[in-house]
Amino acid sequence: MRSSFHYNNISLDYLYIYILFFLIFGVLNCSKINSEHENNKTLDLSSLTTKNVLLGYINYAKDSRFVRIASPYTIKKNIYLERSTYFAFMEMYAAAKKEEITLIILSAARNFSYQKAIWERKWKGTMHYKSKGLSNHQKRFFRAKDILTYSSMPTSSRHHWGTDIDLNSLNNNYFRKGVGKNVYRWLKKNAIKFGFCQTYTPKSKKRAKGYNEESWHWSYIPVSIPLTKFYLKTITYRDIKNFSGADLAPRLKIIEDYVAGIAPEC
């Protein structure tokens, strides 16, 4: 008969049972987490190809297709990403961290109301073009053109989809020197391995129209490419409405030049 050693009134036999239980529980829990991770990475795209997603009519906090971004991936509170985009970013973040590169999300999913607030604020504050000889319609056109240097009209922003992120800084100069240059160099070399591409590259023959260069704007192409195609196939100028200057969208060619005016690889 084997004797039992007691420590604080707990037998060694029971300790073995406890240890075995926690080992089994840990393995099962890790398996569950990995399974959830894989499911999130392979989200059915058909659930995203809807007008509400494309146009930004979403409450991300109440939509299971989107996930709140946790620390340390962002310094913002209550911002969201499409699920598979989020998990792909987590993997990219970890890989960058191993090379002493820190990626911080400054902006992610933005619904119609959020984008409208950005647009309306700039609409009220931008140049009014009071030069003689310009009609009121021309002034409104150039006002919108100014905003479109970097900001999208509501209903036409890729940020509505939760597939696009702004990283580290909203200033191109940040990515030209020092820490920012190292971040940008790493992204240009490695981001594609995780499914991300720079959406708005410098203007060239390959990308002659649309927004100016945005070194900070990166898109998760396994999801954003299908959504871009669906947008161009489905959305019309009748869908671009309910904000100041919306009537200018056809003349500005928002769909042809801006929604479609992205880097070829995106």
CSV table of C-alpha atoms in Angstrom, one decimal:
chain,number,residue,atom,x,y,z
A,1,MET,CA,0.0,0.0,0.0
A,2,ARG,CA,1.5,3.3,-1.1
A,3,SER,CA,1.7,6.0,1.5
A,4,SER,CA,0.5,9.6,0.9
A,5,PHE,CA,2.5,12.6,1.7
A,6,HIS,CA,0.5,15.5,3.2
A,7,TYR,CA,1.3,19.2,2.9
A,8,ASN,CA,-1.2,21.6,4.5
A,9,ASN,CA,-3.7,18.7,4.7
A,10,ILE,CA,-3.7,18.1,0.9
A,11,SER,CA,-2.4,14.7,-0.2
A,12,LEU,CA,0.1,14.3,-3.0
A,13,ASP,CA,-2.4,12.1,-4.8
A,14,TYR,CA,-4.9,15.0,-5.0
A,15,LEU,CA,-2.2,17.3,-6.1
A,16,TYR,CA,-1.5,15.0,-9.1
A,17,ILE,CA,-5.2,15.0,-9.9
A,18,TYR,CA,-5.3,18.8,-9.8
A,19,ILE,CA,-2.3,19.2,-11.9
A,20,LEU,CA,-3.6,16.8,-14.5
A,21,PHE,CA,-7.0,18.6,-14.6
A,22,PHE,CA,-5.4,22.0,-15.2
A,23,LEU,CA,-3.1,20.6,-17.9
A,24,ILE,CA,-6.1,19.1,-19.7
A,25,PHE,CA,-8.1,22.3,-19.3
A,26,GLY,CA,-5.3,24.4,-20.7
A,27,VAL,CA,-4.9,22.2,-23.8
A,28,LEU,CA,-8.6,22.3,-24.5
A,29,ASN,CA,-8.8,26.1,-23.9
A,30,CYS,CA,-5.9,26.8,-26.2
A,31,SER,CA,-7.5,24.5,-28.8
A,32,LYS,CA,-10.7,26.6,-28.5
A,33,ILE,CA,-8.9,29.9,-28.9
A,34,ASN,CA,-7.0,28.7,-32.0
A,35,SER,CA,-10.2,27.4,-33.5
A,36,GLU,CA,-11.9,30.8,-32.9
A,37,HIS,CA,-8.9,32.5,-34.4
A,38,GLU,CA,-9.1,30.4,-37.6
A,39,ASN,CA,-12.9,31.0,-37.8
A,40,ASN,CA,-12.4,34.7,-37.5
A,41,LYS,CA,-9.7,34.6,-40.2
A,42,THR,CA,-12.0,32.8,-42.6
A,43,LEU,CA,-15.1,35.0,-42.2
A,44,ASP,CA,-17.8,34.4,-44.9
A,45,LEU,CA,-17.5,37.4,-47.2
A,46,SER,CA,-21.1,37.1,-48.2
A,47,SER,CA,-22.1,38.6,-44.8
A,48,LEU,CA,-20.2,41.8,-45.7
A,49,THR,CA,-21.3,42.3,-49.3
A,50,THR,CA,-24.3,44.4,-48.3
A,51,LYS,CA,-25.2,48.0,-49.1
A,52,ASN,CA,-25.3,48.8,-45.4
A,53,VAL,CA,-21.6,47.8,-44.9
A,54,LEU,CA,-20.5,49.5,-48.1
A,55,LEU,CA,-22.2,52.8,-47.2
A,56,GLY,CA,-21.3,52.7,-43.5
A,57,TYR,CA,-24.8,52.3,-42.0
A,58,ILE,CA,-23.5,50.2,-39.2
A,59,ASN,CA,-23.3,50.1,-35.4
A,60,TYR,CA,-20.0,48.3,-35.0
A,61,ALA,CA,-20.4,47.8,-31.3
A,62,LYS,CA,-23.5,45.7,-31.9
A,63,ASP,CA,-22.4,43.9,-35.0
A,64,SER,CA,-20.7,40.5,-34.6
A,65,ARG,CA,-18.8,40.9,-37.8
A,66,PHE,CA,-16.6,43.5,-36.2
A,67,VAL,CA,-14.3,43.4,-33.1
A,68,ARG,CA,-13.3,46.2,-30.7
A,69,ILE,CA,-9.5,46.8,-31.0
A,70,ALA,CA,-7.7,46.1,-27.7
A,71,SER,CA,-4.6,47.6,-26.2
A,72,PRO,CA,-1.7,47.6,-27.2
A,73,TYR,CA,-2.8,47.8,-30.8
A,74,THR,CA,-4.4,51.2,-30.5
A,75,ILE,CA,-4.4,54.3,-28.2
A,76,LYS,CA,-8.0,55.0,-29.0
A,77,LYS,CA,-11.1,53.7,-27.1
A,78,ASN,CA,-14.0,51.9,-28.7
A,79,ILE,CA,-12.7,51.6,-32.3
A,80,TYR,CA,-13.4,48.5,-34.3
A,81,LEU,CA,-12.2,46.4,-37.2
A,82,GLU,CA,-13.8,43.7,-39.4
A,83,ARG,CA,-12.9,40.4,-37.6
A,84,SER,CA,-10.5,38.8,-40.1
A,85,THR,CA,-8.7,42.1,-40.6
A,86,TYR,CA,-8.2,42.4,-36.9
A,87,PHE,CA,-6.7,39.0,-36.5
A,88,ALA,CA,-4.4,39.6,-39.5
A,89,PHE,CA,-3.3,42.8,-38.0
A,90,MET,CA,-2.5,41.1,-34.7
A,91,GLU,CA,-0.2,38.7,-36.5
A,92,MET,CA,1.5,41.6,-38.3
A,93,TYR,CA,1.9,43.5,-35.1
A,94,ALA,CA,3.6,40.6,-33.4
A,95,ALA,CA,6.0,40.1,-36.3
A,96,ALA,CA,6.9,43.8,-36.4
A,97,LYS,CA,7.4,43.9,-32.7
A,98,LYS,CA,10.1,41.1,-33.0
A,99,GLU,CA,12.0,43.6,-35.2
A,100,GLU,CA,11.5,46.4,-32.7
A,101,ILE,CA,8.8,48.0,-34.9
A,102,THR,CA,5.7,49.2,-33.2
A,103,LEU,CA,2.5,49.6,-35.2
A,104,ILE,CA,-0.3,51.6,-33.6
A,105,ILE,CA,-3.8,51.9,-35.1
A,106,LEU,CA,-5.0,55.6,-35.1
A,107,SER,CA,-8.2,55.0,-37.0
A,108,ALA,CA,-10.1,52.0,-38.2
A,109,ALA,CA,-13.8,51.4,-38.9
A,110,ARG,CA,-15.8,54.6,-39.3
A,111,ASN,CA,-19.5,54.5,-39.9
A,112,PHE,CA,-21.5,57.0,-42.0
A,113,SER,CA,-22.2,59.3,-39.0
A,114,TYR,CA,-18.6,59.5,-38.0
A,115,GLN,CA,-17.4,60.2,-41.6
A,116,LYS,CA,-20.2,62.8,-42.0
A,117,ALA,CA,-18.9,64.6,-38.9
A,118,ILE,CA,-15.4,64.7,-40.4
A,119,TRP,CA,-16.7,65.9,-43.7
A,120,GLU,CA,-19.1,68.6,-42.4
A,121,ARG,CA,-16.4,70.0,-40.1
A,122,LYS,CA,-14.1,70.4,-43.0
A,123,TRP,CA,-16.9,71.7,-45.2
A,124,LYS,CA,-17.5,74.5,-42.8
A,125,GLY,CA,-13.9,75.3,-42.2
A,126,THR,CA,-12.2,75.0,-45.6
A,127,MET,CA,-11.6,77.8,-48.1
A,128,HIS,CA,-14.7,79.5,-49.4
A,129,TYR,CA,-13.2,80.6,-52.7
A,130,LYS,CA,-14.4,84.2,-52.6
A,131,SER,CA,-12.5,85.1,-55.7
A,132,LYS,CA,-14.3,87.2,-58.2
A,133,GLY,CA,-15.7,85.4,-61.2
A,134,LEU,CA,-16.6,82.1,-59.4
A,135,SER,CA,-20.2,81.1,-59.1
A,136,ASN,CA,-21.5,79.7,-55.9
A,137,HIS,CA,-21.6,76.2,-57.5
A,138,GLN,CA,-17.9,76.6,-58.5
A,139,LYS,CA,-17.0,77.6,-54.9
A,140,ARG,CA,-18.8,74.5,-53.5
A,141,PHE,CA,-17.0,72.3,-56.1
A,142,PHE,CA,-13.5,73.6,-55.1
A,143,ARG,CA,-14.4,73.4,-51.5
A,144,ALA,CA,-15.2,69.7,-51.9
A,145,LYS,CA,-12.1,69.2,-54.0
A,146,ASP,CA,-10.0,70.5,-51.2
A,147,ILE,CA,-11.5,68.2,-48.6
A,148,LEU,CA,-11.0,65.2,-51.0
A,149,THR,CA,-7.2,65.7,-50.8
A,150,TYR,CA,-7.2,63.3,-47.9
A,151,SER,CA,-10.8,62.8,-46.7
A,152,SER,CA,-13.6,60.8,-48.2
A,153,MET,CA,-17.2,61.7,-48.8
A,154,PRO,CA,-19.5,59.8,-46.5
A,155,THR,CA,-20.8,56.6,-48.1
A,156,SER,CA,-17.6,56.4,-50.2
A,157,SER,CA,-15.0,55.7,-47.5
A,158,ARG,CA,-13.2,52.4,-47.3
A,159,HIS,CA,-13.1,52.9,-43.5
A,160,HIS,CA,-16.8,52.1,-43.5
A,161,TRP,CA,-15.9,48.4,-44.3
A,162,GLY,CA,-13.6,47.9,-41.3
A,163,THR,CA,-10.8,46.6,-43.6
A,164,ASP,CA,-8.7,49.8,-43.6
A,165,ILE,CA,-6.4,51.2,-40.9
A,166,ASP,CA,-4.4,54.4,-40.4
A,167,LEU,CA,-1.1,53.6,-38.7
A,168,ASN,CA,1.2,55.7,-36.4
A,169,SER,CA,0.8,59.1,-37.9
A,170,LEU,CA,-1.4,61.1,-40.3
A,171,ASN,CA,1.5,63.0,-41.7
A,172,ASN,CA,3.5,61.8,-44.6
A,173,ASN,CA,6.6,63.5,-43.3
A,174,TYR,CA,6.6,61.2,-40.2
A,175,PHE,CA,7.4,58.3,-42.6
A,176,ARG,CA,10.3,60.0,-44.3
A,177,LYS,CA,12.8,60.0,-41.4
A,178,GLY,CA,13.8,58.5,-38.1
A,179,VAL,CA,11.4,56.0,-36.5
A,180,GLY,CA,8.7,56.7,-39.0
A,181,LYS,CA,11.0,55.8,-41.9
A,182,ASN,CA,11.9,52.5,-40.3
A,183,VAL,CA,8.1,51.8,-39.8
A,184,TYR,CA,7.3,52.6,-43.4
A,185,ARG,CA,10.3,50.5,-44.7
A,186,TRP,CA,9.1,47.5,-42.7
A,187,LEU,CA,5.6,47.9,-43.9
A,188,LYS,CA,6.6,48.1,-47.5
A,189,LYS,CA,8.7,45.0,-47.2
A,190,ASN,CA,6.4,42.9,-44.9
A,191,ALA,CA,2.8,44.1,-44.8
A,192,ILE,CA,1.8,42.1,-47.9
A,193,LYS,CA,2.8,38.9,-46.1
A,194,PHE,CA,-0.1,39.5,-43.8
A,195,GLY,CA,-2.5,40.6,-46.5
A,196,PHE,CA,-2.1,44.4,-46.2
A,197,CYS,CA,-1.2,46.9,-48.9
A,198,GLN,CA,-0.8,50.7,-49.0
A,199,THR,CA,-4.0,51.9,-50.5
A,200,TYR,CA,-3.0,55.4,-51.6
A,201,THR,CA,0.5,55.3,-53.0
A,202,PRO,CA,2.2,58.4,-54.6
A,203,LYS,CA,0.5,59.7,-57.7
A,204,SER,CA,1.9,58.1,-60.9
A,205,LYS,CA,0.8,56.6,-64.2
A,206,LYS,CA,-0.4,53.6,-62.2
A,207,ARG,CA,-2.5,55.7,-59.9
A,208,ALA,CA,-3.2,59.1,-61.4
A,209,LYS,CA,-6.5,59.9,-59.8
A,210,GLY,CA,-8.0,60.0,-56.4
A,211,TYR,CA,-6.7,61.0,-53.0
A,212,ASN,CA,-3.1,62.2,-52.4
A,213,GLU,CA,-0.5,59.8,-51.0
A,214,GLU,CA,-1.2,58.4,-47.6
A,215,SER,CA,1.7,56.5,-46.1
A,216,TRP,CA,-0.4,55.6,-43.1
A,217,HIS,CA,-3.4,54.0,-44.8
A,218,TRP,CA,-3.2,50.2,-45.2
A,219,SER,CA,-5.9,47.9,-46.4
A,220,TYR,CA,-6.5,44.2,-45.7
A,221,ILE,CA,-6.9,43.0,-49.3
A,222,PRO,CA,-8.4,39.5,-48.8
A,223,VAL,CA,-11.6,41.3,-47.7
A,224,SER,CA,-11.2,44.8,-49.2
A,225,ILE,CA,-10.7,43.6,-52.8
A,226,PRO,CA,-14.0,41.7,-53.0
A,227,LEU,CA,-15.7,44.7,-51.3
A,228,THR,CA,-14.2,47.2,-53.7
A,229,LYS,CA,-15.5,45.1,-56.7
A,230,PHE,CA,-18.9,44.8,-55.1
A,231,TYR,CA,-19.0,48.6,-54.4
A,232,LEU,CA,-18.2,49.4,-58.0
A,233,LYS,CA,-20.8,47.0,-59.2
A,234,THR,CA,-23.5,47.9,-56.8
A,235,ILE,CA,-23.3,51.5,-55.6
A,236,THR,CA,-24.6,54.4,-57.7
A,237,TYR,CA,-24.6,58.1,-57.2
A,238,ARG,CA,-28.2,57.8,-55.9
A,239,ASP,CA,-26.7,56.2,-52.8
A,240,ILE,CA,-24.3,59.1,-52.1
A,241,LYS,CA,-26.5,61.5,-50.2
A,242,ASN,CA,-27.5,63.2,-46.9
A,243,PHE,CA,-24.5,65.5,-46.3
A,244,SER,CA,-23.3,68.9,-47.5
A,245,GLY,CA,-22.0,68.7,-51.1
A,246,ALA,CA,-23.4,65.3,-51.8
A,247,ASP,CA,-24.9,66.6,-55.1
A,248,LEU,CA,-21.4,67.2,-56.4
A,249,ALA,CA,-20.4,63.6,-56.3
A,250,PRO,CA,-21.1,62.8,-59.9
A,251,ARG,CA,-19.2,65.8,-61.2
A,252,LEU,CA,-16.3,65.0,-58.9
A,253,LYS,CA,-16.4,61.3,-60.1
A,254,ILE,CA,-16.3,60.1,-56.6
A,255,ILE,CA,-16.9,56.5,-57.6
A,256,GLU,CA,-14.7,56.3,-60.7
A,257,ASP,CA,-11.7,58.5,-59.5
A,258,TYR,CA,-11.8,58.1,-55.7
A,259,VAL,CA,-13.3,54.8,-54.7
A,260,ALA,CA,-11.5,53.1,-57.7
A,261,GLY,CA,-8.5,55.4,-57.5
A,262,ILE,CA,-6.4,53.0,-55.4
A,263,ALA,CA,-3.0,51.3,-55.8
A,264,PRO,CA,-3.3,48.5,-58.5
A,265,GLU,CA,-2.1,45.9,-56.0
A,266,CYS,CA,-5.0,46.9,-53.6
